[in-house]
PDB file of C-alpha atoms in Angstrom:
ATOM      1  CA  MET A   1      88.292 -26.502  58.883  1.00 61.00           C
ATOM      2  CA  THR A   2      90.235 -24.041  56.750  1.00 76.00           C
ATOM      3  CA  PHE A   3      88.771 -22.402  53.644  1.00 81.00           C
ATOM      4  CA  LYS A   4      90.760 -20.685  50.913  1.00 89.00           C
ATOM      5  CA  ILE A   5      89.248 -18.426  48.278  1.00 94.00           C
ATOM      6  CA  GLN A   6      88.518 -20.481  45.163  1.00 94.00           C
ATOM      7  CA  GLU A   7      89.162 -18.874  41.802  1.00 94.00           C
ATOM      8  CA  LEU A   8      86.249 -18.495  39.411  1.00 94.00           C
ATOM      9  CA  SER A   9      86.011 -21.605  37.248  1.00 90.00           C
ATOM     10  CA  ILE A  10      84.097 -19.713  34.558  1.00 92.00           C
ATOM     11  CA  ASP A  11      84.891 -16.828  32.225  1.00 94.00           C
ATOM     12  CA  PRO A  12      82.547 -14.018  33.380  1.00 95.00           C
ATOM     13  CA  LYS A  13      82.792 -12.379  29.952  1.00 94.00           C
ATOM     14  CA  LYS A  14      80.873 -15.293  28.432  1.00 93.00           C
ATOM     15  CA  LEU A  15      77.859 -15.185  30.731  1.00 95.00           C
ATOM     16  CA  LEU A  16      74.547 -14.228  29.152  1.00 93.00           C
ATOM     17  CA  GLY A  17      73.039 -11.051  30.589  1.00 95.00           C
ATOM     18  CA  LEU A  18      75.390 -10.846  33.587  1.00 96.00           C
ATOM     19  CA  SER A  19      78.244  -8.346  33.365  1.00 96.00           C
ATOM     20  CA  GLU A  20      81.813  -9.258  34.160  1.00 97.00           C
ATOM     21  CA  GLY A  21      81.915  -6.425  36.695  1.00 97.00           C
ATOM     22  CA  LEU A  22      78.922  -7.776  38.598  1.00 97.00           C
ATOM     23  CA  VAL A  23      80.243 -11.340  38.762  1.00 97.00           C
ATOM     24  CA  ARG A  24      83.775 -10.334  39.750  1.00 97.00           C
ATOM     25  CA  SER A  25      82.530  -7.926  42.416  1.00 97.00           C
ATOM     26  CA  HIS A  26      80.221 -10.607  43.803  1.00 97.00           C
ATOM     27  CA  HIS A  27      83.071 -13.117  43.876  1.00 97.00           C
ATOM     28  CA  GLN A  28      85.790 -10.868  45.241  1.00 97.00           C
ATOM     29  CA  ASN A  29      83.859  -8.769  47.722  1.00 97.00           C
ATOM     30  CA  ASN A  30      80.991 -10.908  48.973  1.00 96.00           C
ATOM     31  CA  TYR A  31      82.306 -14.440  48.627  1.00 97.00           C
ATOM     32  CA  GLY A  32      85.903 -13.404  49.323  1.00 97.00           C
ATOM     33  CA  GLY A  33      84.748 -11.346  52.272  1.00 97.00           C
ATOM     34  CA  ALA A  34      82.917 -14.353  53.715  1.00 97.00           C
ATOM     35  CA  VAL A  35      86.062 -16.503  53.493  1.00 97.00           C
ATOM     36  CA  LYS A  36      88.117 -13.832  55.284  1.00 97.00           C
ATOM     37  CA  ARG A  37      85.412 -13.324  57.905  1.00 97.00           C
ATOM     38  CA  LEU A  38      85.279 -17.057  58.570  1.00 97.00           C
ATOM     39  CA  ALA A  39      89.054 -17.206  59.039  1.00 96.00           C
ATOM     40  CA  ALA A  40      88.887 -14.348  61.541  1.00 96.00           C
ATOM     41  CA  ILE A  41      86.048 -15.999  63.475  1.00 97.00           C
ATOM     42  CA  GLN A  42      87.896 -19.301  63.615  1.00 96.00           C
ATOM     43  CA  GLY A  43      90.960 -17.451  64.880  1.00 96.00           C
ATOM     44  CA  GLU A  44      88.913 -16.049  67.752  1.00 96.00           C
ATOM     45  CA  LEU A  45      87.452 -19.466  68.526  1.00 96.00           C
ATOM     46  CA  ALA A  46      90.933 -21.008  68.647  1.00 95.00           C
ATOM     47  CA  LYS A  47      91.887 -18.578  71.413  1.00 96.00           C
ATOM     48  CA  LEU A  48      88.731 -19.077  73.449  1.00 96.00           C
ATOM     49  CA  ASP A  49      88.897 -20.609  76.922  1.00 96.00           C
ATOM     50  CA  TRP A  50      85.761 -22.749  76.715  1.00 96.00           C
ATOM     51  CA  ALA A  51      85.641 -23.347  80.450  1.00 96.00           C
ATOM     52  CA  THR A  52      85.437 -19.672  81.365  1.00 97.00           C
ATOM     53  CA  ALA A  53      84.069 -17.915  78.255  1.00 97.00           C
ATOM     54  CA  PRO A  54      80.712 -16.175  78.883  1.00 97.00           C
ATOM     55  CA  VAL A  55      77.762 -17.780  77.122  1.00 97.00           C
ATOM     56  CA  PHE A  56      77.025 -14.679  75.043  1.00 97.00           C
ATOM     57  CA  GLN A  57      80.523 -14.878  73.575  1.00 97.00           C
ATOM     58  CA  VAL A  58      80.205 -18.590  72.801  1.00 97.00           C
ATOM     59  CA  ASN A  59      76.772 -18.096  71.259  1.00 97.00           C
ATOM     60  CA  GLY A  60      77.868 -15.072  69.257  1.00 97.00           C
ATOM     61  CA  LEU A  61      81.015 -16.617  67.806  1.00 97.00           C
ATOM     62  CA  LYS A  62      79.384 -19.945  66.936  1.00 97.00           C
ATOM     63  CA  ARG A  63      76.428 -18.153  65.336  1.00 95.00           C
ATOM     64  CA  GLU A  64      78.766 -16.014  63.241  1.00 96.00           C
ATOM     65  CA  GLU A  65      80.808 -19.088  62.313  1.00 96.00           C
ATOM     66  CA  LEU A  66      77.652 -20.789  61.013  1.00 95.00           C
ATOM     67  CA  ILE A  67      76.647 -17.723  58.994  1.00 95.00           C
ATOM     68  CA  ALA A  68      80.102 -17.314  57.453  1.00 96.00           C
ATOM     69  CA  THR A  69      80.540 -21.026  56.718  1.00 95.00           C
ATOM     70  CA  ASN A  70      77.213 -21.363  54.933  1.00 95.00           C
ATOM     71  CA  SER A  71      77.885 -18.153  53.030  1.00 96.00           C
ATOM     72  CA  VAL A  72      81.191 -19.567  51.784  1.00 97.00           C
ATOM     73  CA  VAL A  73      79.771 -22.961  50.841  1.00 96.00           C
ATOM     74  CA  LEU A  74      76.665 -21.600  49.095  1.00 97.00           C
ATOM     75  CA  HIS A  75      78.594 -18.929  47.208  1.00 97.00           C
ATOM     76  CA  GLU A  76      80.996 -21.576  45.911  1.00 97.00           C
ATOM     77  CA  LEU A  77      78.049 -23.682  44.727  1.00 98.00           C
ATOM     78  CA  HIS A  78      76.392 -20.618  43.182  1.00 98.00           C
ATOM     79  CA  PHE A  79      79.433 -19.822  41.030  1.00 98.00           C
ATOM     80  CA  ARG A  80      80.009 -23.495  40.193  1.00 97.00           C
ATOM     81  CA  CYS A  81      76.493 -23.651  38.728  1.00 96.00           C
ATOM     82  CA  LEU A  82      77.125 -20.809  36.257  1.00 97.00           C
ATOM     83  CA  GLY A  83      78.586 -20.972  32.748  1.00 95.00           C
ATOM     84  CA  GLY A  84      76.004 -23.055  30.913  1.00 90.00           C
ATOM     85  CA  GLU A  85      75.340 -20.452  28.196  1.00 80.00           C
ATOM     86  CA  GLY A  86      71.896 -21.857  27.411  1.00 79.00           C
ATOM     87  CA  GLN A  87      72.987 -25.473  27.979  1.00 85.00           C
ATOM     88  CA  ALA A  88      70.280 -28.148  27.805  1.00 91.00           C
ATOM     89  CA  MET A  89      69.446 -30.121  30.935  1.00 94.00           C
ATOM     90  CA  VAL A  90      70.975 -33.598  31.255  1.00 91.00           C
ATOM     91  CA  PRO A  91      68.192 -36.209  30.656  1.00 92.00           C
ATOM     92  CA  ALA A  92      68.924 -38.112  33.887  1.00 92.00           C
ATOM     93  CA  LEU A  93      68.568 -34.896  35.881  1.00 96.00           C
ATOM     94  CA  ALA A  94      65.307 -34.119  34.080  1.00 96.00           C
ATOM     95  CA  LEU A  95      64.091 -37.550  35.185  1.00 96.00           C
ATOM     96  CA  ALA A  96      65.055 -36.830  38.791  1.00 97.00           C
ATOM     97  CA  LEU A  97      63.159 -33.540  38.724  1.00 98.00           C
ATOM     98  CA  ALA A  98      60.118 -35.198  37.157  1.00 96.00           C
ATOM     99  CA  ALA A  99      60.196 -37.926  39.814  1.00 96.00           C
ATOM    100  CA  SER A 100      60.220 -35.348  42.610  1.00 97.00           C
ATOM    101  CA  PHE A 101      58.024 -32.563  41.203  1.00 97.00           C
ATOM    102  CA  GLY A 102      55.852 -34.254  38.581  1.00 96.00           C
ATOM    103  CA  SER A 103      57.628 -32.587  35.661  1.00 96.00           C
ATOM    104  CA  VAL A 104      60.603 -30.366  34.898  1.00 97.00           C
ATOM    105  CA  GLU A 105      58.218 -27.535  34.128  1.00 97.00           C
ATOM    106  CA  ARG A 106      56.531 -27.893  37.504  1.00 98.00           C
ATOM    107  CA  TRP A 107      59.950 -27.740  39.198  1.00 98.00           C
ATOM    108  CA  ARG A 108      60.875 -24.655  37.171  1.00 96.00           C
ATOM    109  CA  GLU A 109      57.613 -22.880  38.026  1.00 96.00           C
ATOM    110  CA  GLU A 110      58.180 -23.444  41.737  1.00 97.00           C
ATOM    111  CA  PHE A 111      61.875 -22.469  41.637  1.00 97.00           C
ATOM    112  CA  VAL A 112      61.074 -19.303  39.646  1.00 92.00           C
ATOM    113  CA  ALA A 113      58.244 -18.325  41.991  1.00 93.00           C
ATOM    114  CA  MET A 114      60.484 -18.753  45.036  1.00 94.00           C
ATOM    115  CA  GLY A 115      63.275 -16.694  43.494  1.00 92.00           C
ATOM    116  CA  LYS A 116      60.998 -13.849  42.511  1.00 88.00           C
ATOM    117  CA  ALA A 117      59.305 -13.945  45.922  1.00 91.00           C
ATOM    118  CA  LEU A 118      62.697 -13.206  47.494  1.00 89.00           C
ATOM    119  CA  GLY A 119      63.266 -10.254  45.148  1.00 83.00           C
ATOM    120  CA  GLY A 120      63.780  -7.070  47.114  1.00 76.00           C
ATOM    121  CA  GLY A 121      64.685  -9.090  50.180  1.00 80.00           C
ATOM    122  CA  SER A 122      67.564 -11.405  50.958  1.00 87.00           C
ATOM    123  CA  GLY A 123      68.139 -15.121  50.858  1.00 93.00           C
ATOM    124  CA  TRP A 124      68.801 -18.215  48.807  1.00 95.00           C
ATOM    125  CA  VAL A 125      66.779 -20.589  46.677  1.00 96.00           C
ATOM    126  CA  LEU A 126      68.374 -24.052  46.777  1.00 98.00           C
ATOM    127  CA  LEU A 127      67.660 -27.218  44.852  1.00 98.00           C
ATOM    128  CA  THR A 128      68.499 -29.810  47.482  1.00 98.00           C
ATOM    129  CA  PHE A 129      68.813 -33.607  47.469  1.00 98.00           C
ATOM    130  CA  GLN A 130      67.256 -35.393  50.458  1.00 97.00           C
ATOM    131  CA  PRO A 131      69.105 -38.649  51.246  1.00 96.00           C
ATOM    132  CA  ARG A 132      66.297 -39.805  53.535  1.00 95.00           C
ATOM    133  CA  ASP A 133      63.971 -40.547  50.620  1.00 96.00           C
ATOM    134  CA  GLY A 134      66.039 -39.869  47.486  1.00 97.00           C
ATOM    135  CA  THR A 135      64.004 -36.851  46.412  1.00 97.00           C
ATOM    136  CA  LEU A 136      64.820 -33.320  45.319  1.00 98.00           C
ATOM    137  CA  VAL A 137      63.206 -30.306  46.970  1.00 98.00           C
ATOM    138  CA  ASN A 138      63.353 -26.555  46.418  1.00 98.00           C
ATOM    139  CA  GLN A 139      64.465 -25.037  49.693  1.00 96.00           C
ATOM    140  CA  TRP A 140      63.789 -21.460  50.789  1.00 93.00           C
ATOM    141  CA  ALA A 141      66.378 -19.773  52.996  1.00 90.00           C
ATOM    142  CA  ALA A 142      65.985 -16.220  54.243  1.00 83.00           C
ATOM    143  CA  ASP A 143      69.574 -16.089  55.430  1.00 80.00           C
ATOM    144  CA  HIS A 144      72.746 -18.171  55.699  1.00 85.00           C
ATOM    145  CA  THR A 145      71.617 -20.034  58.802  1.00 85.00           C
ATOM    146  CA  GLN A 146      68.650 -21.879  57.345  1.00 87.00           C
ATOM    147  CA  ALA A 147      69.355 -25.304  55.907  1.00 87.00           C
ATOM    148  CA  LEU A 148      67.424 -28.509  55.377  1.00 92.00           C
ATOM    149  CA  ALA A 149      68.754 -31.025  57.904  1.00 93.00           C
ATOM    150  CA  GLY A 150      70.620 -33.785  56.093  1.00 94.00           C
ATOM    151  CA  GLY A 151      70.030 -32.158  52.707  1.00 97.00           C
ATOM    152  CA  ILE A 152      72.710 -31.686  50.044  1.00 98.00           C
ATOM    153  CA  PRO A 153      72.283 -28.542  47.886  1.00 98.00           C
ATOM    154  CA  ILE A 154      73.097 -29.070  44.192  1.00 98.00           C
ATOM    155  CA  LEU A 155      71.968 -25.687  42.789  1.00 98.00           C
ATOM    156  CA  ALA A 156      72.166 -22.344  44.590  1.00 98.00           C
ATOM    157  CA  LEU A 157      70.597 -19.057  43.545  1.00 96.00           C
ATOM    158  CA  ASP A 158      71.863 -16.057  45.525  1.00 96.00           C
ATOM    159  CA  MET A 159      68.988 -13.604  45.949  1.00 94.00           C
ATOM    160  CA  TYR A 160      70.855 -11.119  48.162  1.00 93.00           C
ATOM    161  CA  GLU A 161      70.915  -7.681  46.536  1.00 92.00           C
ATOM    162  CA  HIS A 162      74.706  -7.788  46.202  1.00 93.00           C
ATOM    163  CA  ALA A 163      74.236 -10.563  43.614  1.00 94.00           C
ATOM    164  CA  TYR A 164      72.388  -8.359  41.118  1.00 94.00           C
ATOM    165  CA  GLN A 165      72.138  -4.679  42.096  1.00 93.00           C
ATOM    166  CA  LEU A 166      75.120  -3.453  40.026  1.00 95.00           C
ATOM    167  CA  ASP A 167      73.456  -4.676  36.812  1.00 95.00           C
ATOM    168  CA  PHE A 168      69.765  -4.726  37.563  1.00 94.00           C
ATOM    169  CA  GLY A 169      69.094  -2.260  40.358  1.00 93.00           C
ATOM    170  CA  ALA A 170      65.809  -3.254  41.932  1.00 90.00           C
ATOM    171  CA  LYS A 171      64.792  -5.492  38.985  1.00 92.00           C
ATOM    172  CA  ALA A 172      65.415  -8.789  40.734  1.00 90.00           C
ATOM    173  CA  GLY A 173      63.194 -10.637  38.256  1.00 90.00           C
ATOM    174  CA  ASP A 174      65.485  -9.738  35.356  1.00 93.00           C
ATOM    175  CA  TYR A 175      68.488 -11.010  37.301  1.00 93.00           C
ATOM    176  CA  PHE A 176      66.656 -14.230  38.027  1.00 91.00           C
ATOM    177  CA  ASP A 177      65.933 -14.773  34.329  1.00 92.00           C
ATOM    178  CA  ALA A 178      69.607 -14.177  33.504  1.00 95.00           C
ATOM    179  CA  PHE A 179      70.686 -16.671  36.156  1.00 95.00           C
ATOM    180  CA  MET A 180      68.374 -19.351  34.742  1.00 94.00           C
ATOM    181  CA  ALA A 181      69.819 -18.814  31.264  1.00 94.00           C
ATOM    182  CA  ASN A 182      73.349 -19.387  32.567  1.00 96.00           C
ATOM    183  CA  ILE A 183      72.875 -22.570  34.611  1.00 96.00           C
ATOM    184  CA  ALA A 184      75.572 -25.160  33.881  1.00 96.00           C
ATOM    185  CA  TRP A 185      73.356 -28.230  33.982  1.00 97.00           C
ATOM    186  CA  ASP A 186      76.310 -30.576  33.648  1.00 96.00           C
ATOM    187  CA  ALA A 187      77.722 -29.179  36.899  1.00 96.00           C
ATOM    188  CA  VAL A 188      74.347 -29.500  38.644  1.00 98.00           C
ATOM    189  CA  TYR A 189      74.074 -33.079  37.414  1.00 97.00           C
ATOM    190  CA  THR A 190      77.573 -33.890  38.677  1.00 97.00           C
ATOM    191  CA  GLY A 191      76.566 -32.586  42.100  1.00 98.00           C
ATOM    192  CA  TYR A 192      73.424 -34.710  41.974  1.00 98.00           C
ATOM    193  CA  GLN A 193      75.417 -37.809  41.022  1.00 98.00           C
ATOM    194  CA  HIS A 194      77.860 -37.328  43.884  1.00 98.00           C
ATOM    195  CA  ALA A 195      75.021 -36.793  46.365  1.00 98.00           C
ATOM    196  CA  VAL A 196      73.094 -39.881  45.257  1.00 98.00           C
ATOM    197  CA  HIS A 197      76.143 -42.141  45.093  1.00 97.00           C
ATOM    198  CA  GLY A 198      77.358 -41.066  48.507  1.00 96.00           C
ATOM    199  CA  ALA A 199      73.977 -41.619  50.132  1.00 97.00           C
ATOM    200  CA  SER A 200      73.080 -44.943  48.497  1.00 98.00           C
ATOM    201  CA  GLN A 201      76.107 -47.180  49.028  1.00 97.00           C
ATOM    202  CA  ALA A 202      74.465 -49.019  51.918  1.00 97.00           C
ATOM    203  CA  PHE A 203      71.639 -50.150  49.616  1.00 98.00           C
ATOM    204  CA  ALA A 204      73.739 -51.998  47.015  1.00 98.00           C
ATOM    205  CA  ALA A 205      72.692 -55.523  45.982  1.00 98.00           C
ATOM    206  CA  GLY A 206      74.627 -58.140  44.034  1.00 98.00           C
ATOM    207  CA  GLN A 207      73.392 -60.087  41.022  1.00 98.00           C
ATOM    208  CA  ASP A 208      72.798 -63.239  43.083  1.00 97.00           C
ATOM    209  CA  ASP A 209      70.450 -61.283  45.364  1.00 97.00           C
ATOM    210  CA  ALA A 210      68.029 -60.780  42.472  1.00 94.00           C
ATOM    211  CA  THR A 211      66.857 -64.388  42.374  1.00 90.00           C
ATOM    212  CA  ALA A 212      64.755 -64.154  45.541  1.00 93.00           C
ATOM    213  CA  ALA A 213      63.629 -60.532  45.174  1.00 97.00           C
ATOM    214  CA  VAL A 214      60.947 -58.629  43.319  1.00 98.00           C
ATOM    215  CA  LEU A 215      63.002 -57.402  40.380  1.00 98.00           C
ATOM    216  CA  ILE A 216      62.122 -54.106  38.714  1.00 98.00           C
ATOM    217  CA  ASP A 217      63.660 -52.605  35.589  1.00 98.00           C
ATOM    218  CA  VAL A 218      63.790 -48.822  36.103  1.00 98.00           C
ATOM    219  CA  ARG A 219      65.669 -47.729  33.020  1.00 98.00           C
ATOM    220  CA  ARG A 220      64.518 -44.324  31.810  1.00 97.00           C
ATOM    221  CA  ALA A 221      61.455 -44.566  29.572  1.00 95.00           C
ATOM    222  CA  GLY A 222      63.421 -43.466  26.505  1.00 93.00           C
ATOM    223  CA  MET A 223      66.216 -45.953  27.199  1.00 94.00           C
ATOM    224  CA  PHE A 224      63.786 -48.789  27.839  1.00 96.00           C
ATOM    225  CA  GLU A 225      61.886 -48.038  24.650  1.00 95.00           C
ATOM    226  CA  GLN A 226      65.111 -48.466  22.653  1.00 95.00           C
ATOM    227  CA  ALA A 227      66.159 -51.643  24.490  1.00 96.00           C
ATOM    228  CA  SER A 228      65.460 -55.125  23.163  1.00 96.00           C
ATOM    229  CA  ASN A 229      66.232 -57.206  26.261  1.00 97.00           C
ATOM    230  CA  MET A 230      65.597 -57.308  29.993  1.00 97.00           C
ATOM    231  CA  ILE A 231      66.490 -59.554  32.924  1.00 98.00           C
ATOM    232  CA  PRO A 232      64.237 -62.625  33.314  1.00 97.00           C
ATOM    233  CA  GLY A 233      61.523 -62.167  35.906  1.00 96.00           C
ATOM    234  CA  ALA A 234      61.761 -58.374  35.893  1.00 97.00           C
ATOM    235  CA  ILE A 235      58.940 -55.924  35.327  1.00 97.00           C
ATOM    236  CA  TRP A 236      59.495 -52.397  34.011  1.00 98.00           C
ATOM    237  CA  ARG A 237      58.263 -49.369  35.880  1.00 98.00           C
ATOM    238  CA  ASP A 238      58.813 -45.706  35.048  1.00 98.00           C
ATOM    239  CA  PRO A 239      61.375 -44.217  37.482  1.00 98.00           C
ATOM    240  CA  ALA A 240      59.857 -40.779  36.915  1.00 96.00           C
ATOM    241  CA  LYS A 241      56.553 -41.952  38.435  1.00 96.00           C
ATOM    242  CA  VAL A 242      57.580 -43.897  41.539  1.00 97.00           C
ATOM    243  CA  GLY A 243      54.712 -42.409  43.514  1.00 94.00           C
ATOM    244  CA  ASP A 244      52.215 -43.925  41.071  1.00 96.00           C
ATOM    245  CA  TRP A 245      53.339 -47.544  41.493  1.00 98.00           C
ATOM    246  CA  ALA A 246      55.178 -47.855  44.828  1.00 97.00           C
ATOM    247  CA  ALA A 247      51.964 -48.719  46.691  1.00 96.00           C
ATOM    248  CA  ASP A 248      51.433 -51.737  44.407  1.00 97.00           C
ATOM    249  CA  LEU A 249      54.634 -53.452  45.602  1.00 97.00           C
ATOM    250  CA  PRO A 250      54.593 -56.088  48.349  1.00 95.00           C
ATOM    251  CA  ALA A 251      55.663 -54.614  51.668  1.00 92.00           C
ATOM    252  CA  GLY A 252      57.067 -57.896  52.994  1.00 91.00           C
ATOM    253  CA  ARG A 253      59.402 -58.687  50.079  1.00 96.00           C
ATOM    254  CA  GLU A 254      62.845 -57.440  49.190  1.00 98.00           C
ATOM    255  CA  ILE A 255      62.766 -55.284  46.067  1.00 98.00           C
ATOM    256  CA  ILE A 256      65.750 -54.833  43.763  1.00 99.00           C
ATOM    257  CA  VAL A 257      65.759 -52.239  40.993  1.00 99.00           C
ATOM    258  CA  TYR A 258      68.207 -51.952  38.131  1.00 99.00           C
ATOM    259  CA  CYS A 259      69.003 -49.420  35.429  1.00 98.00           C
ATOM    260  CA  VAL A 260      71.660 -49.541  32.700  1.00 98.00           C
ATOM    261  CA  PHE A 261      74.847 -49.161  34.768  1.00 98.00           C
ATOM    262  CA  GLY A 262      73.649 -49.033  38.378  1.00 97.00           C
ATOM    263  CA  HIS A 263      74.177 -45.305  38.650  1.00 96.00           C
ATOM    264  CA  GLU A 264      71.883 -42.602  39.991  1.00 96.00           C
ATOM    265  CA  VAL A 265      68.638 -43.712  38.281  1.00 97.00           C
ATOM    266  CA  SER A 266      68.355 -47.051  40.092  1.00 98.00           C
ATOM    267  CA  ARG A 267      70.042 -45.751  43.245  1.00 98.00           C
ATOM    268  CA  ALA A 268      67.659 -42.817  43.657  1.00 98.00           C
ATOM    269  CA  THR A 269      64.671 -45.005  42.789  1.00 98.00           C
ATOM    270  CA  ALA A 270      65.649 -47.474  45.520  1.00 98.00           C
ATOM    271  CA  MET A 271      65.904 -44.594  47.982  1.00 98.00           C
ATOM    272  CA  ARG A 272      62.498 -43.258  46.970  1.00 98.00           C
ATOM    273  CA  LEU A 273      60.978 -46.704  47.453  1.00 98.00           C
ATOM    274  CA  ARG A 274      62.598 -46.901  50.879  1.00 98.00           C
ATOM    275  CA  GLY A 275      60.951 -43.568  51.610  1.00 96.00           C
ATOM    276  CA  HIS A 276      57.644 -45.364  50.945  1.00 96.00           C
ATOM    277  CA  GLY A 277      58.545 -47.909  53.629  1.00 96.00           C
ATOM    278  CA  LEU A 278      59.741 -50.648  51.247  1.00 98.00           C
ATOM    279  CA  ASN A 279      62.873 -52.782  51.581  1.00 98.00           C
ATOM    280  CA  ALA A 280      64.417 -51.678  48.300  1.00 98.00           C
ATOM    281  CA  ARG A 281      67.975 -51.907  46.979  1.00 99.00           C
ATOM    282  CA  TYR A 282      69.667 -51.275  43.632  1.00 99.00           C
ATOM    283  CA  MET A 283      71.637 -53.796  41.580  1.00 99.00           C
ATOM    284  CA  THR A 284      75.331 -52.939  41.340  1.00 98.00           C
ATOM    285  CA  GLY A 285      76.421 -52.495  37.718  1.00 98.00           C
ATOM    286  CA  GLY A 286      72.892 -52.642  36.341  1.00 98.00           C
ATOM    287  CA  ILE A 287      71.859 -54.720  33.332  1.00 98.00           C
ATOM    288  CA  ASP A 288      75.166 -53.912  31.642  1.00 98.00           C
ATOM    289  CA  ALA A 289      77.169 -55.790  34.304  1.00 98.00           C
ATOM    290  CA  TRP A 290      74.566 -58.578  34.303  1.00 98.00           C
ATOM    291  CA  GLN A 291      75.041 -59.097  30.567  1.00 98.00           C
ATOM    292  CA  LYS A 292      78.837 -58.909  30.771  1.00 98.00           C
ATOM    293  CA  ALA A 293      78.740 -61.599  33.462  1.00 98.00           C
ATOM    294  CA  GLY A 294      77.112 -63.927  30.924  1.00 98.00           C
ATOM    295  CA  ARG A 295      73.810 -64.092  32.748  1.00 98.00           C
ATOM    296  CA  PRO A 296      70.608 -64.735  30.783  1.00 97.00           C
ATOM    297  CA  LEU A 297      68.434 -62.091  29.190  1.00 98.00           C
ATOM    298  CA  ILE A 298      64.992 -62.334  27.620  1.00 97.00           C
ATOM    299  CA  ALA A 299      63.410 -60.386  24.809  1.00 96.00           C
ATOM    300  CA  LYS A 300      61.483 -57.396  26.036  1.00 93.00           C
ATOM    301  CA  PRO A 301      57.752 -58.199  25.857  1.00 86.00           C
ATOM    302  CA  LEU A 302      55.534 -56.086  23.658  1.00 73.00           C
ATOM    303  CA  SER A 303      53.485 -55.067  26.686  1.00 67.00           C
ATOM    304  CA  VAL A 304      55.388 -54.297  29.872  1.00 61.00           C
ATOM    305  CA  ILE A 305      52.733 -52.756  32.147  1.00 57.00           C
TER     306      ILE A 305
END
C-alpha cells in the first residue's frame, strides 16, 4: 500500500469563508505530513523481523500505521467534499438522508450538533454508508483510529484545530458554518453511488424474477408523481419511508423493488429491507430497461396506497 500526495482538486481562492492560506496549509502540512509519516512507518515495517521483534515495537508501529492511514484517507475525502460554493443537494442524496434520518433537516441538525460538540477538541464527523442495512449514519470519531466497522465514509469534516485555527482561532462554530456552505454535494453523491453500487451487486434480480415476487415500485415520490405507467402487479411505496411500510411485507416471500434505472434508489431500498430481515432484491435496469425490453406496462392508478 503506497500513498502519494494528491493535488487539491479545487481552487482554494473560490471557497466561501475559508482562506486560501488556511486550505493550502492544511493540505500541505497536515495531509502532506500524514502521507510522509505513513511512508516512513511502512519503511520501518518492511525492515521488521516479525519473528523476533518485541511486541511493543509491533504494537507501536501498527498503531501508528493505522493512525497515519486513516488520517490520509479522511483528509483526502475532506478536501474532495469541498468546492460546492453553495451548491444544492442532489435529490437522490436528499432521499437517502430522509430515509435514514427522517428528513434532510434532521440529518443536518445532528451533523451540526456533532461538529460543534467537537469544537475546541479534536476529531472527525463522518457521514458514513452502512452496507449491512443500506443506511447512512453520522459517525463521531475522536481521533484517526475510530471507524465504523464495514462503513464507507462519504463526507468528512475535519474538526482538528489545524483545520480552522489560522482563520477562526477558537471559533470552531464559524469554521463549521463555512464548511457546510462549501460542501460539493455532487462529489458526496458520487461517493454514495459508488458505495451503494459496490455493496449491492449480490442482490441484483432479473426481469423474469419479478413474476413470482412481491413487486414494489420505489421511484422517488416526485418521479412517481410525474410518471404515467408502472409495471403490472407492482405497488408503489415511498423509498424515503421504508421504516413505515417494511413491517407490512410478507416475511416468507421474495421482494423485488425497482426504480427508474436500477441505480442507488432501488439498490439502497433493497438493502434497507434486508436490514429488516426481508429477502429483498432490486431489479437490474429498473422500469426503463423493462420498457425497452418490450414488456407490458399499465397506467398508474389514481390511488396507489
